[in-house]
Amino acid sequence: MSDAATATTEELDKYRRELTGYCYRMLGSSFEAEDAVQDTMVRAWKAIDSFEGRSSLRSWLYRIATNVCLDALNAGNRRARPMDLTGPTPVAQAQLVKQPEITWLEPIPDGRVMPSAGDPAETALSRESVRLAFVAALQHLPPKQRAVLILREVLAWKASEVAELLDTSVASVNSALQRARATLAEQAPAASDAADPLDEEQKALLERYVAAFEGYDMKALTALLHEDATMSMPPYDLWLQGHENIVGWMLGVGEVCSGSKLVPTVANGSPAFAQYHPDPEGGFSPWALIVLELRDGKVAGMDFFLDTERWFPLFDLPARLEA
């Protein structure tokens, strides 16, 4: 590769992380987002000689990425959480039914989408806008409205900049934003607390959660849960709500989680844990990636992502834990 080509690749790569965040919000899939960004980079590299500099390199890359995402979304992809598809199931009627993988909203490591440093307010907005509940709400928007809302509300682009990117008018952008806001207001996710390793109260809450889960102490666990806390387990469509149903599950079918170990991580701007299950042959093997939703000092939601062959490598988690 020539020095010029190397320099071009390095210049494009500076935008990889923020583009991954944009594509993830658009597509709701960590793997599809990374594929979309790679496609964007390849298209940009091939067309760099035709880039005339009438807009910034960043704007040009976002135009390409937007087109890649719109093409993917026009194929009919829409991702959801179990709670977007059905109502909660009483534990007495709970059954594990798998839905096709394409159905599910996917988690993503903070390190793939969050700025490494920057303004604390911008970082807080970035965390809020990759929350599972927020990205799930975005999935209710038509593709172009979704792009407009993300560009205007999350990335703080001007209406004129978005209009230029989408080859449309400012009036059309403002109209799309108004409709998107109205739809999002109907789907508005409950507020939650972002992961903050410097928050002593949050740190103490997570330590109590680990102690209760690893000790399989249901009394201690329910003391940490909101009364209307939810629990889901993609790729199964089942989800549970409330202390009685969650504890009933964990002391029934979920009893297999007893004796597990938790390793902390972060996903979607939220605290998360890698759950390792006792292995009959010794040590602990991967069981689930648990993404927590915290609200007002308690646990409001627990999403157990069970496809560990996909998630643990993505999050750079150990393949197993020794005894």
PDB file of C-alpha atoms in Angstrom:
ATOM      1  CA  MET A   1       0.000   0.000   0.000  1.00  0.00           C
ATOM      2  CA  SER A   2       1.376   3.432  -0.938  1.00  0.00           C
ATOM      3  CA  ASP A   3       2.049   6.139   1.639  1.00  0.00           C
ATOM      4  CA  ALA A   4      -0.873   8.141   0.242  1.00  0.00           C
ATOM      5  CA  ALA A   5      -3.239   5.174   0.525  1.00  0.00           C
ATOM      6  CA  THR A   6      -2.035   4.486   4.072  1.00  0.00           C
ATOM      7  CA  ALA A   7      -2.608   8.122   5.020  1.00  0.00           C
ATOM      8  CA  THR A   8      -6.116   7.990   3.513  1.00  0.00           C
ATOM      9  CA  THR A   9      -6.974   4.821   5.430  1.00  0.00           C
ATOM     10  CA  GLU A  10      -5.740   6.349   8.685  1.00  0.00           C
ATOM     11  CA  GLU A  11      -7.749   9.516   8.059  1.00  0.00           C
ATOM     12  CA  LEU A  12     -10.926   7.522   7.415  1.00  0.00           C
ATOM     13  CA  ASP A  13     -10.361   5.317  10.458  1.00  0.00           C
ATOM     14  CA  LYS A  14     -10.501   8.357  12.743  1.00  0.00           C
ATOM     15  CA  TYR A  15     -14.266   8.321  12.226  1.00  0.00           C
ATOM     16  CA  ARG A  16     -14.821   4.584  12.664  1.00  0.00           C
ATOM     17  CA  ARG A  17     -16.018   4.677  16.281  1.00  0.00           C
ATOM     18  CA  GLU A  18     -18.539   7.506  15.893  1.00  0.00           C
ATOM     19  CA  LEU A  19     -19.821   5.975  12.655  1.00  0.00           C
ATOM     20  CA  THR A  20     -20.278   2.644  14.436  1.00  0.00           C
ATOM     21  CA  GLY A  21     -22.373   4.427  17.064  1.00  0.00           C
ATOM     22  CA  TYR A  22     -24.472   6.056  14.352  1.00  0.00           C
ATOM     23  CA  CYS A  23     -24.999   2.816  12.425  1.00  0.00           C
ATOM     24  CA  TYR A  24     -25.793   0.927  15.635  1.00  0.00           C
ATOM     25  CA  ARG A  25     -28.541   3.393  16.533  1.00  0.00           C
ATOM     26  CA  MET A  26     -29.884   3.078  12.982  1.00  0.00           C
ATOM     27  CA  LEU A  27     -29.753  -0.736  12.746  1.00  0.00           C
ATOM     28  CA  GLY A  28     -30.028  -2.007  16.345  1.00  0.00           C
ATOM     29  CA  SER A  29     -27.376  -4.648  15.667  1.00  0.00           C
ATOM     30  CA  SER A  30     -23.751  -4.503  16.776  1.00  0.00           C
ATOM     31  CA  PHE A  31     -22.596  -6.848  14.013  1.00  0.00           C
ATOM     32  CA  GLU A  32     -24.634  -5.159  11.269  1.00  0.00           C
ATOM     33  CA  ALA A  33     -23.329  -1.778  12.440  1.00  0.00           C
ATOM     34  CA  GLU A  34     -19.723  -2.907  12.122  1.00  0.00           C
ATOM     35  CA  ASP A  35     -20.457  -4.393   8.689  1.00  0.00           C
ATOM     36  CA  ALA A  36     -22.118  -1.133   7.632  1.00  0.00           C
ATOM     37  CA  VAL A  37     -19.118   0.912   8.769  1.00  0.00           C
ATOM     38  CA  GLN A  38     -16.722  -1.406   6.970  1.00  0.00           C
ATOM     39  CA  ASP A  39     -18.829  -1.089   3.821  1.00  0.00           C
ATOM     40  CA  THR A  40     -18.756   2.699   4.277  1.00  0.00           C
ATOM     41  CA  MET A  41     -14.972   2.714   4.604  1.00  0.00           C
ATOM     42  CA  VAL A  42     -14.494   0.554   1.504  1.00  0.00           C
ATOM     43  CA  ARG A  43     -16.837   2.746  -0.564  1.00  0.00           C
ATOM     44  CA  ALA A  44     -15.103   5.905   0.693  1.00  0.00           C
ATOM     45  CA  TRP A  45     -11.626   4.551  -0.006  1.00  0.00           C
ATOM     46  CA  LYS A  46     -12.593   3.566  -3.545  1.00  0.00           C
ATOM     47  CA  ALA A  47     -14.240   6.925  -4.227  1.00  0.00           C
ATOM     48  CA  ILE A  48     -11.775   9.185  -2.412  1.00  0.00           C
ATOM     49  CA  ASP A  49     -10.425  10.598  -5.695  1.00  0.00           C
ATOM     50  CA  SER A  50     -13.910  11.883  -6.517  1.00  0.00           C
ATOM     51  CA  PHE A  51     -14.317  13.580  -3.133  1.00  0.00           C
ATOM     52  CA  GLU A  52     -14.317  17.230  -4.102  1.00  0.00           C
ATOM     53  CA  GLY A  53     -14.225  18.731  -0.619  1.00  0.00           C
ATOM     54  CA  ARG A  54     -17.502  20.625  -0.996  1.00  0.00           C
ATOM     55  CA  SER A  55     -18.404  19.197   2.431  1.00  0.00           C
ATOM     56  CA  SER A  56     -16.181  17.965   5.213  1.00  0.00           C
ATOM     57  CA  LEU A  57     -14.776  14.443   5.075  1.00  0.00           C
ATOM     58  CA  ARG A  58     -16.894  13.640   8.140  1.00  0.00           C
ATOM     59  CA  SER A  59     -20.114  14.781   6.434  1.00  0.00           C
ATOM     60  CA  TRP A  60     -19.227  12.805   3.319  1.00  0.00           C
ATOM     61  CA  LEU A  61     -18.674   9.643   5.373  1.00  0.00           C
ATOM     62  CA  TYR A  62     -22.006  10.127   7.169  1.00  0.00           C
ATOM     63  CA  ARG A  63     -23.735  10.469   3.790  1.00  0.00           C
ATOM     64  CA  ILE A  64     -22.249   7.138   2.675  1.00  0.00           C
ATOM     65  CA  ALA A  65     -23.043   5.459   6.010  1.00  0.00           C
ATOM     66  CA  THR A  66     -26.617   6.749   5.915  1.00  0.00           C
ATOM     67  CA  ASN A  67     -27.140   5.297   2.452  1.00  0.00           C
ATOM     68  CA  VAL A  68     -25.682   1.951   3.563  1.00  0.00           C
ATOM     69  CA  CYS A  69     -28.033   1.866   6.576  1.00  0.00           C
ATOM     70  CA  LEU A  70     -31.089   2.944   4.569  1.00  0.00           C
ATOM     71  CA  ASP A  71     -30.396   0.172   2.051  1.00  0.00           C
ATOM     72  CA  ALA A  72     -30.226  -2.350   4.908  1.00  0.00           C
ATOM     73  CA  LEU A  73     -33.403  -1.037   6.541  1.00  0.00           C
ATOM     74  CA  ASN A  74     -35.306  -1.019   3.244  1.00  0.00           C
ATOM     75  CA  ALA A  75     -34.728  -4.771   3.199  1.00  0.00           C
ATOM     76  CA  GLY A  76     -37.253  -4.876   6.062  1.00  0.00           C
ATOM     77  CA  ASN A  77     -35.008  -5.384   9.054  1.00  0.00           C
ATOM     78  CA  ARG A  78     -36.463  -4.184  12.355  1.00  0.00           C
ATOM     79  CA  ARG A  79     -35.095  -5.288  15.677  1.00  0.00           C
ATOM     80  CA  ALA A  80     -36.939  -5.494  18.969  1.00  0.00           C
ATOM     81  CA  ARG A  81     -36.742  -6.564  22.580  1.00  0.00           C
ATOM     82  CA  PRO A  82     -39.052  -9.294  23.927  1.00  0.00           C
ATOM     83  CA  MET A  83     -41.159  -6.605  25.641  1.00  0.00           C
ATOM     84  CA  ASP A  84     -41.763  -4.942  22.266  1.00  0.00           C
ATOM     85  CA  LEU A  85     -43.488  -8.061  20.926  1.00  0.00           C
ATOM     86  CA  THR A  86     -45.697  -9.422  23.723  1.00  0.00           C
ATOM     87  CA  GLY A  87     -46.951  -8.677  27.207  1.00  0.00           C
ATOM     88  CA  PRO A  88     -45.237 -10.071  30.331  1.00  0.00           C
ATOM     89  CA  THR A  89     -45.857 -13.746  31.086  1.00  0.00           C
ATOM     90  CA  PRO A  90     -46.899 -14.986  34.555  1.00  0.00           C
ATOM     91  CA  VAL A  91     -44.258 -17.401  35.784  1.00  0.00           C
ATOM     92  CA  ALA A  92     -46.803 -20.223  36.012  1.00  0.00           C
ATOM     93  CA  GLN A  93     -47.299 -20.019  32.231  1.00  0.00           C
ATOM     94  CA  ALA A  94     -43.680 -19.275  31.295  1.00  0.00           C
ATOM     95  CA  GLN A  95     -42.202 -21.230  28.395  1.00  0.00           C
ATOM     96  CA  LEU A  96     -38.987 -20.691  26.469  1.00  0.00           C
ATOM     97  CA  VAL A  97     -39.756 -20.160  22.776  1.00  0.00           C
ATOM     98  CA  LYS A  98     -36.950 -19.103  20.428  1.00  0.00           C
ATOM     99  CA  GLN A  99     -37.550 -16.489  17.773  1.00  0.00           C
ATOM    100  CA  PRO A 100     -35.280 -16.025  14.736  1.00  0.00           C
ATOM    101  CA  GLU A 101     -32.023 -14.256  15.592  1.00  0.00           C
ATOM    102  CA  ILE A 102     -32.817 -11.406  13.207  1.00  0.00           C
ATOM    103  CA  THR A 103     -35.668 -10.364  15.513  1.00  0.00           C
ATOM    104  CA  TRP A 104     -33.572  -9.248  18.421  1.00  0.00           C
ATOM    105  CA  LEU A 105     -32.017  -5.964  19.359  1.00  0.00           C
ATOM    106  CA  GLU A 106     -28.356  -6.617  20.105  1.00  0.00           C
ATOM    107  CA  PRO A 107     -26.083  -5.269  22.859  1.00  0.00           C
ATOM    108  CA  ILE A 108     -22.873  -3.428  22.023  1.00  0.00           C
ATOM    109  CA  PRO A 109     -19.719  -2.692  24.064  1.00  0.00           C
ATOM    110  CA  ASP A 110     -19.321   0.928  25.085  1.00  0.00           C
ATOM    111  CA  GLY A 111     -15.778   0.914  23.714  1.00  0.00           C
ATOM    112  CA  ARG A 112     -17.075   0.367  20.162  1.00  0.00           C
ATOM    113  CA  VAL A 113     -19.363   3.406  20.124  1.00  0.00           C
ATOM    114  CA  MET A 114     -18.553   5.799  22.974  1.00  0.00           C
ATOM    115  CA  PRO A 115     -16.067   8.672  22.581  1.00  0.00           C
ATOM    116  CA  SER A 116     -12.830   7.887  24.419  1.00  0.00           C
ATOM    117  CA  ALA A 117     -12.780  11.392  25.895  1.00  0.00           C
ATOM    118  CA  GLY A 118     -14.742  14.579  25.567  1.00  0.00           C
ATOM    119  CA  ASP A 119     -17.284  16.864  27.120  1.00  0.00           C
ATOM    120  CA  PRO A 120     -19.079  15.152  30.064  1.00  0.00           C
ATOM    121  CA  ALA A 121     -22.485  16.337  28.783  1.00  0.00           C
ATOM    122  CA  GLU A 122     -21.783  14.863  25.330  1.00  0.00           C
ATOM    123  CA  THR A 123     -20.620  11.609  26.920  1.00  0.00           C
ATOM    124  CA  ALA A 124     -23.809  11.445  28.992  1.00  0.00           C
ATOM    125  CA  LEU A 125     -25.926  11.987  25.863  1.00  0.00           C
ATOM    126  CA  SER A 126     -23.963   9.292  24.033  1.00  0.00           C
ATOM    127  CA  ARG A 127     -24.645   6.827  26.852  1.00  0.00           C
ATOM    128  CA  GLU A 128     -28.331   7.708  26.971  1.00  0.00           C
ATOM    129  CA  SER A 129     -28.729   7.333  23.203  1.00  0.00           C
ATOM    130  CA  VAL A 130     -27.288   3.795  23.047  1.00  0.00           C
ATOM    131  CA  ARG A 131     -29.424   2.434  25.892  1.00  0.00           C
ATOM    132  CA  LEU A 132     -31.239  -0.720  24.849  1.00  0.00           C
ATOM    133  CA  ALA A 133     -34.627   0.860  25.574  1.00  0.00           C
ATOM    134  CA  PHE A 134     -33.821   3.988  23.561  1.00  0.00           C
ATOM    135  CA  VAL A 135     -32.458   2.085  20.549  1.00  0.00           C
ATOM    136  CA  ALA A 136     -35.536  -0.171  20.712  1.00  0.00           C
ATOM    137  CA  ALA A 137     -37.757   2.924  20.603  1.00  0.00           C
ATOM    138  CA  LEU A 138     -35.853   4.178  17.532  1.00  0.00           C
ATOM    139  CA  GLN A 139     -36.822   0.981  15.721  1.00  0.00           C
ATOM    140  CA  HIS A 140     -40.428   2.222  15.592  1.00  0.00           C
ATOM    141  CA  LEU A 141     -39.402   5.081  13.293  1.00  0.00           C
ATOM    142  CA  PRO A 142     -39.332   4.828   9.482  1.00  0.00           C
ATOM    143  CA  PRO A 143     -35.704   4.710   8.295  1.00  0.00           C
ATOM    144  CA  LYS A 144     -35.376   8.332   7.097  1.00  0.00           C
ATOM    145  CA  GLN A 145     -37.103   9.709  10.198  1.00  0.00           C
ATOM    146  CA  ARG A 146     -34.734   7.621  12.272  1.00  0.00           C
ATOM    147  CA  ALA A 147     -31.728   9.123  10.483  1.00  0.00           C
ATOM    148  CA  VAL A 148     -33.075  12.656  10.899  1.00  0.00           C
ATOM    149  CA  LEU A 149     -33.747  12.246  14.604  1.00  0.00           C
ATOM    150  CA  ILE A 150     -30.329  10.723  15.329  1.00  0.00           C
ATOM    151  CA  LEU A 151     -28.485  13.364  13.314  1.00  0.00           C
ATOM    152  CA  ARG A 152     -30.440  16.276  14.790  1.00  0.00           C
ATOM    153  CA  GLU A 153     -31.118  15.198  18.385  1.00  0.00           C
ATOM    154  CA  VAL A 154     -28.163  12.932  19.191  1.00  0.00           C
ATOM    155  CA  LEU A 155     -25.358  14.271  16.987  1.00  0.00           C
ATOM    156  CA  ALA A 156     -26.578  17.907  17.031  1.00  0.00           C
ATOM    157  CA  TRP A 157     -26.368  18.489  13.282  1.00  0.00           C
ATOM    158  CA  LYS A 158     -28.070  21.586  11.888  1.00  0.00           C
ATOM    159  CA  ALA A 159     -31.236  21.102   9.846  1.00  0.00           C
ATOM    160  CA  SER A 160     -29.429  22.510   6.802  1.00  0.00           C
ATOM    161  CA  GLU A 161     -26.609  19.953   7.209  1.00  0.00           C
ATOM    162  CA  VAL A 162     -29.088  17.070   7.440  1.00  0.00           C
ATOM    163  CA  ALA A 163     -30.982  18.388   4.421  1.00  0.00           C
ATOM    164  CA  GLU A 164     -27.785  18.437   2.392  1.00  0.00           C
ATOM    165  CA  LEU A 165     -26.864  14.924   3.510  1.00  0.00           C
ATOM    166  CA  LEU A 166     -30.302  13.532   2.567  1.00  0.00           C
ATOM    167  CA  ASP A 167     -30.661  15.610  -0.623  1.00  0.00           C
ATOM    168  CA  THR A 168     -33.865  17.196   0.645  1.00  0.00           C
ATOM    169  CA  SER A 169     -35.152  20.530   1.951  1.00  0.00           C
ATOM    170  CA  VAL A 170     -34.828  22.023   5.434  1.00  0.00           C
ATOM    171  CA  ALA A 171     -38.634  22.077   5.657  1.00  0.00           C
ATOM    172  CA  SER A 172     -38.724  18.341   4.916  1.00  0.00           C
ATOM    173  CA  VAL A 173     -36.099  17.666   7.594  1.00  0.00           C
ATOM    174  CA  ASN A 174     -38.018  19.712  10.176  1.00  0.00           C
ATOM    175  CA  SER A 175     -41.254  17.923   9.301  1.00  0.00           C
ATOM    176  CA  ALA A 176     -39.579  14.507   9.601  1.00  0.00           C
ATOM    177  CA  LEU A 177     -38.081  15.493  12.950  1.00  0.00           C
ATOM    178  CA  GLN A 178     -41.467  16.622  14.266  1.00  0.00           C
ATOM    179  CA  ARG A 179     -43.098  13.327  13.252  1.00  0.00           C
ATOM    180  CA  ALA A 180     -40.208  11.326  14.711  1.00  0.00           C
ATOM    181  CA  ARG A 181     -40.446  13.172  18.026  1.00  0.00           C
ATOM    182  CA  ALA A 182     -44.190  12.475  18.197  1.00  0.00           C
ATOM    183  CA  THR A 183     -43.693   8.752  17.565  1.00  0.00           C
ATOM    184  CA  LEU A 184     -40.842   8.565  20.041  1.00  0.00           C
ATOM    185  CA  ALA A 185     -42.971  10.301  22.674  1.00  0.00           C
ATOM    186  CA  GLU A 186     -45.511   7.482  22.342  1.00  0.00           C
ATOM    187  CA  GLN A 187     -42.767   4.866  22.713  1.00  0.00           C
ATOM    188  CA  ALA A 188     -40.788   6.825  25.317  1.00  0.00           C
ATOM    189  CA  PRO A 189     -38.589   4.489  27.375  1.00  0.00           C
ATOM    190  CA  ALA A 190     -38.390   5.042  31.120  1.00  0.00           C
ATOM    191  CA  ALA A 191     -35.377   7.013  32.258  1.00  0.00           C
ATOM    192  CA  SER A 192     -32.471   5.030  33.637  1.00  0.00           C
ATOM    193  CA  ASP A 193     -29.111   5.660  35.272  1.00  0.00           C
ATOM    194  CA  ALA A 194     -26.034   5.385  33.044  1.00  0.00           C
ATOM    195  CA  ALA A 195     -23.004   3.379  34.093  1.00  0.00           C
ATOM    196  CA  ASP A 196     -20.821   5.606  36.281  1.00  0.00           C
ATOM    197  CA  PRO A 197     -17.825   3.938  37.944  1.00  0.00           C
ATOM    198  CA  LEU A 198     -17.230   7.116  39.964  1.00  0.00           C
ATOM    199  CA  ASP A 199     -20.694   7.029  41.570  1.00  0.00           C
ATOM    200  CA  GLU A 200     -20.242   5.440  45.004  1.00  0.00           C
ATOM    201  CA  GLU A 201     -23.947   4.642  45.451  1.00  0.00           C
ATOM    202  CA  GLN A 202     -24.075   2.881  42.086  1.00  0.00           C
ATOM    203  CA  LYS A 203     -20.878   1.005  42.884  1.00  0.00           C
ATOM    204  CA  ALA A 204     -22.375  -0.181  46.182  1.00  0.00           C
ATOM    205  CA  LEU A 205     -25.631  -1.218  44.446  1.00  0.00           C
ATOM    206  CA  LEU A 206     -23.716  -3.298  41.880  1.00  0.00           C
ATOM    207  CA  GLU A 207     -21.608  -4.913  44.606  1.00  0.00           C
ATOM    208  CA  ARG A 208     -24.795  -5.922  46.434  1.00  0.00           C
ATOM    209  CA  TYR A 209     -26.231  -7.241  43.165  1.00  0.00           C
ATOM    210  CA  VAL A 210     -23.169  -9.420  42.564  1.00  0.00           C
ATOM    211  CA  ALA A 211     -23.254 -10.734  46.140  1.00  0.00           C
ATOM    212  CA  ALA A 212     -26.979 -11.545  45.925  1.00  0.00           C
ATOM    213  CA  PHE A 213     -26.730 -13.185  42.484  1.00  0.00           C
ATOM    214  CA  GLU A 214     -23.611 -15.230  43.195  1.00  0.00           C
ATOM    215  CA  GLY A 215     -25.057 -16.262  46.572  1.00  0.00           C
ATOM    216  CA  TYR A 216     -28.410 -16.916  44.899  1.00  0.00           C
ATOM    217  CA  ASP A 217     -30.036 -15.013  47.742  1.00  0.00           C
ATOM    218  CA  MET A 218     -33.493 -14.151  46.434  1.00  0.00           C
ATOM    219  CA  LYS A 219     -34.428 -12.039  49.452  1.00  0.00           C
ATOM    220  CA  ALA A 220     -31.335  -9.889  48.963  1.00  0.00           C
ATOM    221  CA  LEU A 221     -31.900  -9.743  45.208  1.00  0.00           C
ATOM    222  CA  THR A 222     -35.533  -8.618  45.403  1.00  0.00           C
ATOM    223  CA  ALA A 223     -34.523  -5.903  47.853  1.00  0.00           C
ATOM    224  CA  LEU A 224     -32.468  -4.418  44.984  1.00  0.00           C
ATOM    225  CA  LEU A 225     -35.225  -4.676  42.355  1.00  0.00           C
ATOM    226  CA  HIS A 226     -37.966  -2.179  41.558  1.00  0.00           C
ATOM    227  CA  GLU A 227     -41.402  -3.688  42.145  1.00  0.00           C
ATOM    228  CA  ASP A 228     -42.060  -3.553  38.394  1.00  0.00           C
ATOM    229  CA  ALA A 229     -38.570  -4.740  37.395  1.00  0.00           C
ATOM    230  CA  THR A 230     -38.357  -6.751  34.171  1.00  0.00           C
ATOM    231  CA  MET A 231     -36.288  -9.741  33.088  1.00  0.00           C
ATOM    232  CA  SER A 232     -35.775 -10.942  29.517  1.00  0.00           C
ATOM    233  CA  MET A 233     -33.682 -13.678  27.900  1.00  0.00           C
ATOM    234  CA  PRO A 234     -33.095 -13.215  24.146  1.00  0.00           C
ATOM    235  CA  PRO A 235     -33.207 -15.267  21.916  1.00  0.00           C
ATOM    236  CA  TYR A 236     -36.337 -16.406  23.819  1.00  0.00           C
ATOM    237  CA  ASP A 237     -39.449 -14.237  23.550  1.00  0.00           C
ATOM    238  CA  LEU A 238     -40.359 -14.732  27.214  1.00  0.00           C
ATOM    239  CA  TRP A 239     -40.138 -11.796  29.592  1.00  0.00           C
ATOM    240  CA  LEU A 240     -41.155 -11.484  33.203  1.00  0.00           C
ATOM    241  CA  GLN A 241     -42.168  -8.565  35.394  1.00  0.00           C
ATOM    242  CA  GLY A 242     -42.330  -8.081  39.161  1.00  0.00           C
ATOM    243  CA  HIS A 243     -40.699  -9.717  42.167  1.00  0.00           C
ATOM    244  CA  GLU A 244     -42.971 -12.757  42.351  1.00  0.00           C
ATOM    245  CA  ASN A 245     -42.515 -13.756  38.706  1.00  0.00           C
ATOM    246  CA  ILE A 246     -38.764 -13.097  38.596  1.00  0.00           C
ATOM    247  CA  VAL A 247     -38.057 -14.993  41.820  1.00  0.00           C
ATOM    248  CA  GLY A 248     -40.445 -17.770  40.798  1.00  0.00           C
ATOM    249  CA  TRP A 249     -38.484 -18.195  37.573  1.00  0.00           C
ATOM    250  CA  MET A 250     -35.084 -18.076  39.233  1.00  0.00           C
ATOM    251  CA  LEU A 251     -36.088 -20.681  41.809  1.00  0.00           C
ATOM    252  CA  GLY A 252     -37.679 -22.855  39.114  1.00  0.00           C
ATOM    253  CA  VAL A 253     -36.272 -23.221  35.605  1.00  0.00           C
ATOM    254  CA  GLY A 254     -33.681 -20.546  36.367  1.00  0.00           C
ATOM    255  CA  GLU A 255     -32.237 -22.558  39.255  1.00  0.00           C
ATOM    256  CA  VAL A 256     -29.497 -23.635  36.827  1.00  0.00           C
ATOM    257  CA  CYS A 257     -27.971 -20.173  37.411  1.00  0.00           C
ATOM    258  CA  SER A 258     -27.181 -21.054  41.019  1.00  0.00           C
ATOM    259  CA  GLY A 259     -23.458 -20.991  41.752  1.00  0.00           C
ATOM    260  CA  SER A 260     -22.612 -18.646  38.880  1.00  0.00           C
ATOM    261  CA  LYS A 261     -19.818 -16.075  38.872  1.00  0.00           C
ATOM    262  CA  LEU A 262     -20.168 -12.538  37.489  1.00  0.00           C
ATOM    263  CA  VAL A 263     -17.468 -10.490  35.754  1.00  0.00           C
ATOM    264  CA  PRO A 264     -18.209  -6.743  35.338  1.00  0.00           C
ATOM    265  CA  THR A 265     -18.303  -5.010  31.957  1.00  0.00           C
ATOM    266  CA  VAL A 266     -20.335  -2.219  30.316  1.00  0.00           C
ATOM    267  CA  ALA A 267     -22.822  -2.398  27.458  1.00  0.00           C
ATOM    268  CA  ASN A 268     -25.078   0.221  25.880  1.00  0.00           C
ATOM    269  CA  GLY A 269     -24.009   2.855  28.378  1.00  0.00           C
ATOM    270  CA  SER A 270     -25.248   0.622  31.197  1.00  0.00           C
ATOM    271  CA  PRO A 271     -23.638  -1.622  33.830  1.00  0.00           C
ATOM    272  CA  ALA A 272     -23.329  -5.201  32.612  1.00  0.00           C
ATOM    273  CA  PHE A 273     -21.924  -8.551  33.723  1.00  0.00           C
ATOM    274  CA  ALA A 274     -20.618 -11.650  32.046  1.00  0.00           C
ATOM    275  CA  GLN A 275     -22.265 -14.601  33.783  1.00  0.00           C
ATOM    276  CA  TYR A 276     -20.273 -17.831  34.019  1.00  0.00           C
ATOM    277  CA  HIS A 277     -21.992 -21.084  34.949  1.00  0.00           C
ATOM    278  CA  PRO A 278     -20.407 -23.942  36.942  1.00  0.00           C
ATOM    279  CA  ASP A 279     -18.938 -26.439  34.469  1.00  0.00           C
ATOM    280  CA  PRO A 280     -19.293 -30.144  35.386  1.00  0.00           C
ATOM    281  CA  GLU A 281     -15.721 -30.617  34.148  1.00  0.00           C
ATOM    282  CA  GLY A 282     -14.428 -27.882  36.445  1.00  0.00           C
ATOM    283  CA  GLY A 283     -14.273 -24.097  36.417  1.00  0.00           C
ATOM    284  CA  PHE A 284     -16.970 -21.926  34.898  1.00  0.00           C
ATOM    285  CA  SER A 285     -18.215 -21.644  31.316  1.00  0.00           C
ATOM    286  CA  PRO A 286     -20.052 -18.714  29.638  1.00  0.00           C
ATOM    287  CA  TRP A 287     -23.796 -18.549  30.274  1.00  0.00           C
ATOM    288  CA  ALA A 288     -25.102 -15.027  29.585  1.00  0.00           C
ATOM    289  CA  LEU A 289     -24.273 -11.372  29.104  1.00  0.00           C
ATOM    290  CA  ILE A 290     -26.443  -9.517  31.635  1.00  0.00           C
ATOM    291  CA  VAL A 291     -27.238  -5.875  30.844  1.00  0.00           C
ATOM    292  CA  LEU A 292     -28.816  -3.998  33.745  1.00  0.00           C
ATOM    293  CA  GLU A 293     -31.112  -1.001  33.705  1.00  0.00           C
ATOM    294  CA  LEU A 294     -30.797   1.076  36.870  1.00  0.00           C
ATOM    295  CA  ARG A 295     -33.314   3.660  38.004  1.00  0.00           C
ATOM    296  CA  ASP A 296     -33.346   5.720  41.180  1.00  0.00           C
ATOM    297  CA  GLY A 297     -30.820   3.531  42.940  1.00  0.00           C
ATOM    298  CA  LYS A 298     -32.449   0.165  42.143  1.00  0.00           C
ATOM    299  CA  VAL A 299     -32.390  -2.408  39.335  1.00  0.00           C
ATOM    300  CA  ALA A 300     -35.251  -1.763  36.907  1.00  0.00           C
ATOM    301  CA  GLY A 301     -34.370  -4.368  34.286  1.00  0.00           C
ATOM    302  CA  MET A 302     -32.189  -7.414  33.668  1.00  0.00           C
ATOM    303  CA  ASP A 303     -31.607  -8.495  30.067  1.00  0.00           C
ATOM    304  CA  PHE A 304     -29.857 -11.863  29.795  1.00  0.00           C
ATOM    305  CA  PHE A 305     -28.333 -12.292  26.317  1.00  0.00           C
ATOM    306  CA  LEU A 306     -27.732 -16.027  26.080  1.00  0.00           C
ATOM    307  CA  ASP A 307     -25.844 -16.366  22.785  1.00  0.00           C
ATOM    308  CA  THR A 308     -22.449 -16.223  24.472  1.00  0.00           C
ATOM    309  CA  GLU A 309     -20.579 -17.466  21.383  1.00  0.00           C
ATOM    310  CA  ARG A 310     -21.495 -14.129  19.786  1.00  0.00           C
ATOM    311  CA  TRP A 311     -21.323 -11.782  22.744  1.00  0.00           C
ATOM    312  CA  PHE A 312     -18.311 -12.858  24.809  1.00  0.00           C
ATOM    313  CA  PRO A 313     -15.740 -12.448  21.980  1.00  0.00           C
ATOM    314  CA  LEU A 314     -17.305  -9.103  21.004  1.00  0.00           C
ATOM    315  CA  PHE A 315     -16.879  -7.880  24.589  1.00  0.00           C
ATOM    316  CA  ASP A 316     -13.350  -9.359  24.896  1.00  0.00           C
ATOM    317  CA  LEU A 317     -14.508 -11.583  27.767  1.00  0.00           C
ATOM    318  CA  PRO A 318     -12.647 -14.711  28.894  1.00  0.00           C
ATOM    319  CA  ALA A 319     -13.723 -17.950  27.214  1.00  0.00           C
ATOM    320  CA  ARG A 320     -13.993 -19.544  30.663  1.00  0.00           C
ATOM    321  CA  LEU A 321     -13.072 -18.987  34.318  1.00  0.00           C
ATOM    322  CA  GLU A 322     -10.956 -21.405  36.298  1.00  0.00           C
ATOM    323  CA  ALA A 323     -12.191 -22.673  39.652  1.00  0.00           C
TER     324      ALA A 323
END
